[in-house]
mmCIF file with all atom_site columns, C-alpha atoms in Angstrom:
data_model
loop_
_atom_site.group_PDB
_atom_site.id
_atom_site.type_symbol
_atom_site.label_atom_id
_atom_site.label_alt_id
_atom_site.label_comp_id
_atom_site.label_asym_id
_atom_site.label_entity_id
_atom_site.label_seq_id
_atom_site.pdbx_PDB_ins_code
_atom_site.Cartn_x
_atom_site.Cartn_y
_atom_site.Cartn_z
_atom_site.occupancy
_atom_site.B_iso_or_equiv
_atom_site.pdbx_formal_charge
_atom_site.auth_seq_id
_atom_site.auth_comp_id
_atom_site.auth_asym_id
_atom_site.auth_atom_id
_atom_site.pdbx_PDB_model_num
ATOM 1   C CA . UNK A 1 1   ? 0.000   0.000   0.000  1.00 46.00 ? 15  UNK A CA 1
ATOM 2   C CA . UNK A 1 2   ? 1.189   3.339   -0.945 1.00 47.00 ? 16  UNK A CA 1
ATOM 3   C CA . UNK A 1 3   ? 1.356   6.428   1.565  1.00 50.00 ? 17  UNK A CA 1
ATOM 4   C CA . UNK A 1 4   ? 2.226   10.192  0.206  1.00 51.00 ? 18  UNK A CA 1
ATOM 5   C CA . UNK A 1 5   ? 4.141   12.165  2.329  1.00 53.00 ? 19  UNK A CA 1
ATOM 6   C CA . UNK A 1 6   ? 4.374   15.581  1.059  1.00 50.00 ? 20  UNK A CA 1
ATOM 7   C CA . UNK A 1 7   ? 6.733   18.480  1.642  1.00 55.00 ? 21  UNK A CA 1
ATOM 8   C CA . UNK A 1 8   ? 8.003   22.081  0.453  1.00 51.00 ? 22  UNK A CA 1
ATOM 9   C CA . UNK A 1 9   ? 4.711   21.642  -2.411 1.00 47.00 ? 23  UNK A CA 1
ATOM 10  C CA . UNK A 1 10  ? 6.410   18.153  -3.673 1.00 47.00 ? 24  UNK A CA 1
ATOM 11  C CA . UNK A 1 11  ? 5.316   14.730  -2.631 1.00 44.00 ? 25  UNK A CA 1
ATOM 12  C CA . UNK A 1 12  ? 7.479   11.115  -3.017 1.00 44.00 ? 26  UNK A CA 1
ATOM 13  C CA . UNK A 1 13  ? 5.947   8.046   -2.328 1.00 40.00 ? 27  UNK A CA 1
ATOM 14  C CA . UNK A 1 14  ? 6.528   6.362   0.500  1.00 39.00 ? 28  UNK A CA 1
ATOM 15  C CA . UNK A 1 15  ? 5.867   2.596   0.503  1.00 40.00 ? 29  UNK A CA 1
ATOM 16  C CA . UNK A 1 16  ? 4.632   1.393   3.509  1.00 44.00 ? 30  UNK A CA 1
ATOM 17  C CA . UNK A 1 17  ? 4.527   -2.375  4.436  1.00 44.00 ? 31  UNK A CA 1
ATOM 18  C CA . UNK A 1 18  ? 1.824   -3.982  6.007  1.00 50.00 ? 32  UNK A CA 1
ATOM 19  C CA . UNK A 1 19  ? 2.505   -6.320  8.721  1.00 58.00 ? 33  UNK A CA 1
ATOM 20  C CA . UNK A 1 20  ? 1.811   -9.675  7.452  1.00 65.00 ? 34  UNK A CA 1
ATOM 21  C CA . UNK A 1 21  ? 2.153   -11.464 10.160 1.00 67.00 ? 35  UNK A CA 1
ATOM 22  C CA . UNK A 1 22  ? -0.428  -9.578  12.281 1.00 77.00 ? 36  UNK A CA 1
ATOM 23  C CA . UNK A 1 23  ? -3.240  -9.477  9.548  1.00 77.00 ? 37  UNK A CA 1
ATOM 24  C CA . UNK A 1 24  ? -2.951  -13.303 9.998  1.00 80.00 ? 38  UNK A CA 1
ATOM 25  C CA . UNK A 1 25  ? -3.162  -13.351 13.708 1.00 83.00 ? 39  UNK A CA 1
ATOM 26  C CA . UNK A 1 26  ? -6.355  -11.310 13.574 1.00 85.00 ? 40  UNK A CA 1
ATOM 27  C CA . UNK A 1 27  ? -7.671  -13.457 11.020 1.00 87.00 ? 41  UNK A CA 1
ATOM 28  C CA . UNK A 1 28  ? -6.754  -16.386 12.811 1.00 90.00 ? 42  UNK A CA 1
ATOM 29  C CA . UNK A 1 29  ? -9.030  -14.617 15.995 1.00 91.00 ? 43  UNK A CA 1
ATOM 30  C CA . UNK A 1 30  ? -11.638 -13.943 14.067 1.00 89.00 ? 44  UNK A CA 1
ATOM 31  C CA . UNK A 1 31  ? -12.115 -17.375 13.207 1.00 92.00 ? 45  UNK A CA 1
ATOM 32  C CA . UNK A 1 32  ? -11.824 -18.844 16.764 1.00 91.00 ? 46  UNK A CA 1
ATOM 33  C CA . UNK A 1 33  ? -14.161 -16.138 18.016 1.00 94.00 ? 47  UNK A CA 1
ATOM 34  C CA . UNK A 1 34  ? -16.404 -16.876 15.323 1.00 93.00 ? 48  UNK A CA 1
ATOM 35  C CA . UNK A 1 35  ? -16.347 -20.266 15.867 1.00 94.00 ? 49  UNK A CA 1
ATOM 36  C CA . UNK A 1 36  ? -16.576 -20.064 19.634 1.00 93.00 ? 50  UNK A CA 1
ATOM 37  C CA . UNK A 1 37  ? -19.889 -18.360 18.960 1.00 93.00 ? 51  UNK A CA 1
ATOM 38  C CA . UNK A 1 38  ? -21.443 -20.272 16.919 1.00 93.00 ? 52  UNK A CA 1
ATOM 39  C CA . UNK A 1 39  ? -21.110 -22.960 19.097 1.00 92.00 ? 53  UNK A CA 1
ATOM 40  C CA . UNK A 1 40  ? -22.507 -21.393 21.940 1.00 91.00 ? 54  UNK A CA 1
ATOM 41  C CA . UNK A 1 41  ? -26.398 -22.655 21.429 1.00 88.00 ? 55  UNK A CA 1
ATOM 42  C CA . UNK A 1 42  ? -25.184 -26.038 21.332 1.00 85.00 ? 56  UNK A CA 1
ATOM 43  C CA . UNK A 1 43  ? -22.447 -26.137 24.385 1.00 84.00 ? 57  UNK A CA 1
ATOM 44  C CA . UNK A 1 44  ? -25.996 -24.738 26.485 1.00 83.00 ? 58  UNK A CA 1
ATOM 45  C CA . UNK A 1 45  ? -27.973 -27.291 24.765 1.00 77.00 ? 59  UNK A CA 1
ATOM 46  C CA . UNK A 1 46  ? -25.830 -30.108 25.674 1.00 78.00 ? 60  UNK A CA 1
ATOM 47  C CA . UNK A 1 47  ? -27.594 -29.133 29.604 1.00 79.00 ? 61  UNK A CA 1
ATOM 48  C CA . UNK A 1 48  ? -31.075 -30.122 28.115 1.00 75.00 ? 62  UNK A CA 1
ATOM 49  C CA . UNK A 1 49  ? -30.241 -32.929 25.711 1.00 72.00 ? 63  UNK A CA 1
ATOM 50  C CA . UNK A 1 50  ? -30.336 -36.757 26.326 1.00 66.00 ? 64  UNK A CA 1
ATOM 51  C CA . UNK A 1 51  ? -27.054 -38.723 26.542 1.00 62.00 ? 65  UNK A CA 1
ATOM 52  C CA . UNK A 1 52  ? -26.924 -41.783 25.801 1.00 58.00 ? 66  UNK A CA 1
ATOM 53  C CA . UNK A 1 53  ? -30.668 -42.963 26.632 1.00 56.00 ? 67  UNK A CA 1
ATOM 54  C CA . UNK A 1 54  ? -30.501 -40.831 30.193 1.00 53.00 ? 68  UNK A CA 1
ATOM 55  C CA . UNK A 1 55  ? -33.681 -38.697 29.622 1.00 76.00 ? 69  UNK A CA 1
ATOM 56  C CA . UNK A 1 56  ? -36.821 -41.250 30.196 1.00 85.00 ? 70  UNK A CA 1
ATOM 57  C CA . UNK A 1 57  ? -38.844 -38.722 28.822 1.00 87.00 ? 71  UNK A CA 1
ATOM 58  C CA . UNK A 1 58  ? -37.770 -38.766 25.412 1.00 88.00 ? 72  UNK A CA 1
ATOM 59  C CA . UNK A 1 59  ? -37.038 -42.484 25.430 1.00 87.00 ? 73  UNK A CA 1
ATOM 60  C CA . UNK A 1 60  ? -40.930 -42.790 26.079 1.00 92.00 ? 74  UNK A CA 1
ATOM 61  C CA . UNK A 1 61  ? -41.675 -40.873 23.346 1.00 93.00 ? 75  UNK A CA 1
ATOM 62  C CA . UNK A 1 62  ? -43.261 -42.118 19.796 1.00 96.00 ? 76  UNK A CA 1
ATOM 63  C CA . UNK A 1 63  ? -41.158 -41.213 17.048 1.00 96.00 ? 77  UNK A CA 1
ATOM 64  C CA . UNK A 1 64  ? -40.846 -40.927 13.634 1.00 96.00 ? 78  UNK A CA 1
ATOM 65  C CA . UNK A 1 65  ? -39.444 -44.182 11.773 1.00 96.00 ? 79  UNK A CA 1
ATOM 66  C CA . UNK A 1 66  ? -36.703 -41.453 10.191 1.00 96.00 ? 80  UNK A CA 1
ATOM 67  C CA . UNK A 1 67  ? -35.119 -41.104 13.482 1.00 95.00 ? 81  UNK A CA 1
ATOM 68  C CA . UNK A 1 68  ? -31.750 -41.044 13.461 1.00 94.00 ? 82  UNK A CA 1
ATOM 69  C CA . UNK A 1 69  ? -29.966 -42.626 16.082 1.00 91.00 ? 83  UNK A CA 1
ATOM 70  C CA . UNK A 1 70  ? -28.418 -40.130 18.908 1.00 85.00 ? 84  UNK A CA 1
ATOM 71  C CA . UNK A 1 71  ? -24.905 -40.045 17.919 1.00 88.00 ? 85  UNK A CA 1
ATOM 72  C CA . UNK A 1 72  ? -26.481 -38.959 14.168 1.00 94.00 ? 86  UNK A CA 1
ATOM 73  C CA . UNK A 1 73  ? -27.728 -35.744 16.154 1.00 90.00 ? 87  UNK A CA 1
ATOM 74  C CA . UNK A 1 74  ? -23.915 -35.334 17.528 1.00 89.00 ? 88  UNK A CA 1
ATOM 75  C CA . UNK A 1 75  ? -22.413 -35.642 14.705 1.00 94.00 ? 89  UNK A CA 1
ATOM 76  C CA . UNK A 1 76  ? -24.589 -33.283 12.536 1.00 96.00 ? 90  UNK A CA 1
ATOM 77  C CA . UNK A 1 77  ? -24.965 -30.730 15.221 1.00 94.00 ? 91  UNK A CA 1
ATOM 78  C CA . UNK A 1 78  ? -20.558 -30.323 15.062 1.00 94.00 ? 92  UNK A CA 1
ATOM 79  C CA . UNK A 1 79  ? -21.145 -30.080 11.343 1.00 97.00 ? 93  UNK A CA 1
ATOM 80  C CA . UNK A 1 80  ? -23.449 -27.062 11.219 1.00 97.00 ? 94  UNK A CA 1
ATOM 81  C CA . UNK A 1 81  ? -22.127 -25.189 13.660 1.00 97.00 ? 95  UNK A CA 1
ATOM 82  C CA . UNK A 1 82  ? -18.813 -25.733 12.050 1.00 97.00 ? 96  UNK A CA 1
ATOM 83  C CA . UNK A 1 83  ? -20.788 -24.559 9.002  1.00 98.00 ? 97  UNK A CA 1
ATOM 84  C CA . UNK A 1 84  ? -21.964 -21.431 10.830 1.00 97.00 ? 98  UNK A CA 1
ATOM 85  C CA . UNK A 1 85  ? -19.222 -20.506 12.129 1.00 97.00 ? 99  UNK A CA 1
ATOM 86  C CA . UNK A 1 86  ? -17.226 -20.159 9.096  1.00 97.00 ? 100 UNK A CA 1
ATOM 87  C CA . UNK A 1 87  ? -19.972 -18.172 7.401  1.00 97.00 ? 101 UNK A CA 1
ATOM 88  C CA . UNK A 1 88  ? -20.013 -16.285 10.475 1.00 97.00 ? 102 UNK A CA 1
ATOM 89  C CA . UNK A 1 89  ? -15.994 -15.639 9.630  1.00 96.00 ? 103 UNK A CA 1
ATOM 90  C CA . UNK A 1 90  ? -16.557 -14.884 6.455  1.00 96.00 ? 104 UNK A CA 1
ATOM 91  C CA . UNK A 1 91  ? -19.337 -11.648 7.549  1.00 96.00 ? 105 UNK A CA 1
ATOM 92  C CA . UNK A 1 92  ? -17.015 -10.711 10.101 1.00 93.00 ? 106 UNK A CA 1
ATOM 93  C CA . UNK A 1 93  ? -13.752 -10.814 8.129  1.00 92.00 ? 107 UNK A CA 1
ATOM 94  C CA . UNK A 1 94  ? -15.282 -9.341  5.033  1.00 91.00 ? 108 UNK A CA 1
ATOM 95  C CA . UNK A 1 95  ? -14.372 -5.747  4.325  1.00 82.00 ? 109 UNK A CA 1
ATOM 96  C CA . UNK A 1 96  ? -18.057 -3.973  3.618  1.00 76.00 ? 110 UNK A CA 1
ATOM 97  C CA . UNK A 1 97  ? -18.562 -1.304  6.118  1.00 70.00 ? 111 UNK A CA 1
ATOM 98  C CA . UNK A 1 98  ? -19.674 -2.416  9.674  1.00 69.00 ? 112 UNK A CA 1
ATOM 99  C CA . UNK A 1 99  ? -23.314 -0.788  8.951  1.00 66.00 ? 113 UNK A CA 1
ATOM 100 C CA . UNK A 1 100 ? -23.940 -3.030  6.056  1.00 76.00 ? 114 UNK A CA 1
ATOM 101 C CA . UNK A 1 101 ? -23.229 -6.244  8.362  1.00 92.00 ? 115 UNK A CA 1
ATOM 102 C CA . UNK A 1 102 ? -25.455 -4.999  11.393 1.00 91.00 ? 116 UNK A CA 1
ATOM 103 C CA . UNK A 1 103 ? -28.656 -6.877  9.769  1.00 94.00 ? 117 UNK A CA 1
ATOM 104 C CA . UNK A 1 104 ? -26.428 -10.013 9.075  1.00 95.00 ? 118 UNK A CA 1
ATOM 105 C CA . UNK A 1 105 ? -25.338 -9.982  12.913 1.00 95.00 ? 119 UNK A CA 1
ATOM 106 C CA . UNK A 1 106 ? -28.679 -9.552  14.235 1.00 96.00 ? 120 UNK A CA 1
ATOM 107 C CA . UNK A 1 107 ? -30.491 -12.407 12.162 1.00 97.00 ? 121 UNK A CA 1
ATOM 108 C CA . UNK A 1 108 ? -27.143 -14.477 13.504 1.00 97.00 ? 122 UNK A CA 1
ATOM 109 C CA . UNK A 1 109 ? -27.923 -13.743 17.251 1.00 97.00 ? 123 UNK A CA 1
ATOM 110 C CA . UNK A 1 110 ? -31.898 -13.828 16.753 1.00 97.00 ? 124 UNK A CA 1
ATOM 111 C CA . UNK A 1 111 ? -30.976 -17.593 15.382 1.00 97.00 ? 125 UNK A CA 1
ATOM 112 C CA . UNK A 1 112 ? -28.921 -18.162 18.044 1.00 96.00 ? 126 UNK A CA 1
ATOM 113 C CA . UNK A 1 113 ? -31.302 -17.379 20.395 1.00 96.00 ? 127 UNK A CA 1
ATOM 114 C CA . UNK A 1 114 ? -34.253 -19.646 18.521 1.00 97.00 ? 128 UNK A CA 1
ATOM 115 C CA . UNK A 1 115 ? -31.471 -22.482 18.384 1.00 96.00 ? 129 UNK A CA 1
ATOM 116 C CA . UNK A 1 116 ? -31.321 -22.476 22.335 1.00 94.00 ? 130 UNK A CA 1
ATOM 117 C CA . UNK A 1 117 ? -35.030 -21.868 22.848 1.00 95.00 ? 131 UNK A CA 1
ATOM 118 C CA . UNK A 1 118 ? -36.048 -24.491 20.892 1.00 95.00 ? 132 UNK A CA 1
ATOM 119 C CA . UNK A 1 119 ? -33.592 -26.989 23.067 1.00 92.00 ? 133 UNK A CA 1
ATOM 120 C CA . UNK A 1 120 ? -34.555 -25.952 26.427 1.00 92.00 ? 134 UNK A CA 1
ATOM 121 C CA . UNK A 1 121 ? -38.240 -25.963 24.897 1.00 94.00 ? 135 UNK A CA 1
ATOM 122 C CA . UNK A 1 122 ? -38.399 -29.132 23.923 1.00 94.00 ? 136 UNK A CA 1
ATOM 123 C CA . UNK A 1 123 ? -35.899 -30.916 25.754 1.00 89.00 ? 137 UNK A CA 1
ATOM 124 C CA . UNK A 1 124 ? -35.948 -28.753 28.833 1.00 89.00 ? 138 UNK A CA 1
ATOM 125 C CA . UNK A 1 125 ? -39.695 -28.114 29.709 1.00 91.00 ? 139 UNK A CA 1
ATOM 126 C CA . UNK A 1 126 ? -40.822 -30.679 27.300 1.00 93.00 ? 140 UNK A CA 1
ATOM 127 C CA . UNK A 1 127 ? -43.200 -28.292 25.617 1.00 96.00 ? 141 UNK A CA 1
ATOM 128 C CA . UNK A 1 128 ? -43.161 -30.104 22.161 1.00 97.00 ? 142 UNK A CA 1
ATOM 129 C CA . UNK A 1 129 ? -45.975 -27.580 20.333 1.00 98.00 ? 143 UNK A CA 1
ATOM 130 C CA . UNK A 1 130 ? -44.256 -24.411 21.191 1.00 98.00 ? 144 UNK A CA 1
ATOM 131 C CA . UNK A 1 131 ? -40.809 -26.228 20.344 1.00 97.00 ? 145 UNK A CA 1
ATOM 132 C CA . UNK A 1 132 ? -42.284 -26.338 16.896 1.00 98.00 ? 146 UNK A CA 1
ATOM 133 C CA . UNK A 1 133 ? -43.354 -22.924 16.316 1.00 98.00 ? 147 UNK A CA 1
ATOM 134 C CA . UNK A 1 134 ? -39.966 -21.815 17.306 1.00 98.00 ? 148 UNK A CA 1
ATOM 135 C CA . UNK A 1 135 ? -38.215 -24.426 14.963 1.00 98.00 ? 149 UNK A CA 1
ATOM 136 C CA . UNK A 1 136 ? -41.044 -22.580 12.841 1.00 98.00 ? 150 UNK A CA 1
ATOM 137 C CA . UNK A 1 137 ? -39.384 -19.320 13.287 1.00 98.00 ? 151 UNK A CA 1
ATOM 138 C CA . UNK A 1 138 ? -35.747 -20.159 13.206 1.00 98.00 ? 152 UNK A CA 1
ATOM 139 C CA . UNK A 1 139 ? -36.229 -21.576 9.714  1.00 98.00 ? 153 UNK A CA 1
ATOM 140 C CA . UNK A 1 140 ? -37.954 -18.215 8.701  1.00 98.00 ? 154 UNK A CA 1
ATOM 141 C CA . UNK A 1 141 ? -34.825 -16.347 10.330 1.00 98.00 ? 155 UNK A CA 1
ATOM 142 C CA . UNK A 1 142 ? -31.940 -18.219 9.051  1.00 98.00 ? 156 UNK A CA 1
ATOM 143 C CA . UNK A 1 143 ? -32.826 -18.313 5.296  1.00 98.00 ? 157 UNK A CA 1
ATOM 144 C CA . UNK A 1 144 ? -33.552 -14.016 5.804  1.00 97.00 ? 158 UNK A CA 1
ATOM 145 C CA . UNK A 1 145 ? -29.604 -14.508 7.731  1.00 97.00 ? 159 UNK A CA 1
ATOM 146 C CA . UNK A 1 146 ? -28.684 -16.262 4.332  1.00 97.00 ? 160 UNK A CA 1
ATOM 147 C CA . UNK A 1 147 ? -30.177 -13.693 2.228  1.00 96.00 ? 161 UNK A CA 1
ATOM 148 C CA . UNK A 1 148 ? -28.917 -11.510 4.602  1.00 96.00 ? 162 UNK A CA 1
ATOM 149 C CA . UNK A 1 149 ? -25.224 -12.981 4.007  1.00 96.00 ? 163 UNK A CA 1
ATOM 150 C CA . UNK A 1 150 ? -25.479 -12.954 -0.141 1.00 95.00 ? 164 UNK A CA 1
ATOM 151 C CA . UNK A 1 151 ? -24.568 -9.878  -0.426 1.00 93.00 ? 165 UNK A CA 1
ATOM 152 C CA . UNK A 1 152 ? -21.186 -9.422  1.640  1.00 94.00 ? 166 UNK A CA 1
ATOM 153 C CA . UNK A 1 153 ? -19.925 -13.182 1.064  1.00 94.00 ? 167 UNK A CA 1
ATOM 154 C CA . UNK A 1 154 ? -21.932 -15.838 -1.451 1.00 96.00 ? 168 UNK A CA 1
ATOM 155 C CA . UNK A 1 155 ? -19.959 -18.385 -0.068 1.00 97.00 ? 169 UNK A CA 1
ATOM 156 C CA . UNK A 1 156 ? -20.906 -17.452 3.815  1.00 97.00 ? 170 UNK A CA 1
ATOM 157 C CA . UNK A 1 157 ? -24.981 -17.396 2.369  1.00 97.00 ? 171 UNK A CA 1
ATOM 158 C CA . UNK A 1 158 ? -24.400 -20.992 1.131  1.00 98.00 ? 172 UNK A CA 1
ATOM 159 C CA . UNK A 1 159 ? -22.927 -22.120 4.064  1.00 98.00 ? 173 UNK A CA 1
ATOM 160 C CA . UNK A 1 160 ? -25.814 -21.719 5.712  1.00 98.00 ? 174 UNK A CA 1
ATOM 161 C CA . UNK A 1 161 ? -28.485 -23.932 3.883  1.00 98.00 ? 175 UNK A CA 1
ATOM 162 C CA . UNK A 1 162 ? -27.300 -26.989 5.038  1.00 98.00 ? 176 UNK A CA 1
ATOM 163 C CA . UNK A 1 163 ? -28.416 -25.696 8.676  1.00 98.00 ? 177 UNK A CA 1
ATOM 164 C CA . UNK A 1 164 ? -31.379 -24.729 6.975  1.00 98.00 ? 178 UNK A CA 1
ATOM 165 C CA . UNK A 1 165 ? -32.174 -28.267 5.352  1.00 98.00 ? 179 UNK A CA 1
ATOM 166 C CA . UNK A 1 166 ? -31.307 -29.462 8.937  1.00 98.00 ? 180 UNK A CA 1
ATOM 167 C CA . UNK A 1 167 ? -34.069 -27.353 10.609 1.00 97.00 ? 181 UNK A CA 1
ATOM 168 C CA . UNK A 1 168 ? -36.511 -28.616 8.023  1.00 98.00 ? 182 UNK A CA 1
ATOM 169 C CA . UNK A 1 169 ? -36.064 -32.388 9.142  1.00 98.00 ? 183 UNK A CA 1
ATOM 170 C CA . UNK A 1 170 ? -36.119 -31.439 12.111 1.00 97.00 ? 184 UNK A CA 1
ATOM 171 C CA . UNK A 1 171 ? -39.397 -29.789 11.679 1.00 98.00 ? 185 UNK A CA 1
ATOM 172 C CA . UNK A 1 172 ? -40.400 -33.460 10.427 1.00 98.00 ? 186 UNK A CA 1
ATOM 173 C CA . UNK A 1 173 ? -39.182 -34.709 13.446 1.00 98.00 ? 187 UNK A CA 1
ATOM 174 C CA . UNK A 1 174 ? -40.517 -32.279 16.126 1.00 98.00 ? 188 UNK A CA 1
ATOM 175 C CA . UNK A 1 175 ? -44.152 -32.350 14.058 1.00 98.00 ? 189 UNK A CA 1
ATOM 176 C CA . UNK A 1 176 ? -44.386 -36.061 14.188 1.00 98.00 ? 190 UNK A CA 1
ATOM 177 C CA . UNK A 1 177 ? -43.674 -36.601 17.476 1.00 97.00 ? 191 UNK A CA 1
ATOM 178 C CA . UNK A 1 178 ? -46.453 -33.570 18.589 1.00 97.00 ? 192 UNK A CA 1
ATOM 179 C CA . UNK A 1 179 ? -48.906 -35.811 16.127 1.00 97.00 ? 193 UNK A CA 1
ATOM 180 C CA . UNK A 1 180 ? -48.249 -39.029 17.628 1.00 97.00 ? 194 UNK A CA 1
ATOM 181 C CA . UNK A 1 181 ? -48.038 -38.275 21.631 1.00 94.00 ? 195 UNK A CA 1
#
């Protein structure tokens, strides 16, 4: 990057060099702090979740033939919130202004916060209907969060749909268990 530097009416150029090394260090941060958040539902929702056929309540339940089995949940779960966080990393270390991000933020957090609720919800307080409306509305938010994402990174909107094709089987899964206990 080039610098002027002027003096007596003339100006040379002065090249100036960028630290390399700590551009990568704050990139590096960026991603562990993005990542760190993005796990954040999910390290709360571990509180609420059955291990390992501990909750009774859940084990009682009727489900769906499409179940997956619990370490299918685990497994996923690490996935997408891999998933978000590195779309979260891509907002964050994108270089639009901080005013054209604030809507992509806010749909983040507001799916945070639905990704929780429906845990503690459903696994929690056992509340399976109102679990579902939430699911209901945390769809709805995180495809406006991916078409909130398009235009500062494509490739941080994409990363989201998995998540989103996630919430819709879940939807499946929450529905059919409300319809058959």
């Amino acid at each position: 990057m080039k610098s002027f530097l002027c003096r007596g009416g003339g100006c040379r150029a002065i090249m100036r060099l960028e630290y390399k090394g700590e551009r990568k260090m704050k990139k590096f941060f960026q991603f562990v702090i993005a990542m760190v958040i993005s796990f954040i539902p999910g390290i709360f929702g571990v509180i609420f979740t059955p291990h390992n056929g501990s909750d009774a309540w859940f084990n009682a339940l009727n489900k769906s033939v499409l179940t997956p089995e619990g370490w299918v949940f685990s497994v996923a779960w690490t996935i997408l919130y891999a998933l978000l966080g590195w779309s979260l990393y891509l907002i964050i270390s994108n270089d639009k202004t901080r005013l054209s991000k604030t809507r992509a933020y806010l749909l983040f957090v507001i799916q945070m916060v639905l990704n929780f609720a429906w845990t503690y919800l459903y696994f929690g307080l056992h509340m399976v209907g109102a679990a579902l409306v939430v699911l209901i509305a945390l769809i709805i938010v995180a495809i406006w969060m991916a078409s909130a994402f398009k235009p500062i990174s494509k490739l941080a909107s994409y990363l989201v749909w998995p998540y989103v094709i996630w919430m819709l089987f879940a939807t499946y899964l929450n529905a059919t268990i409300l319809f058959l206990n």
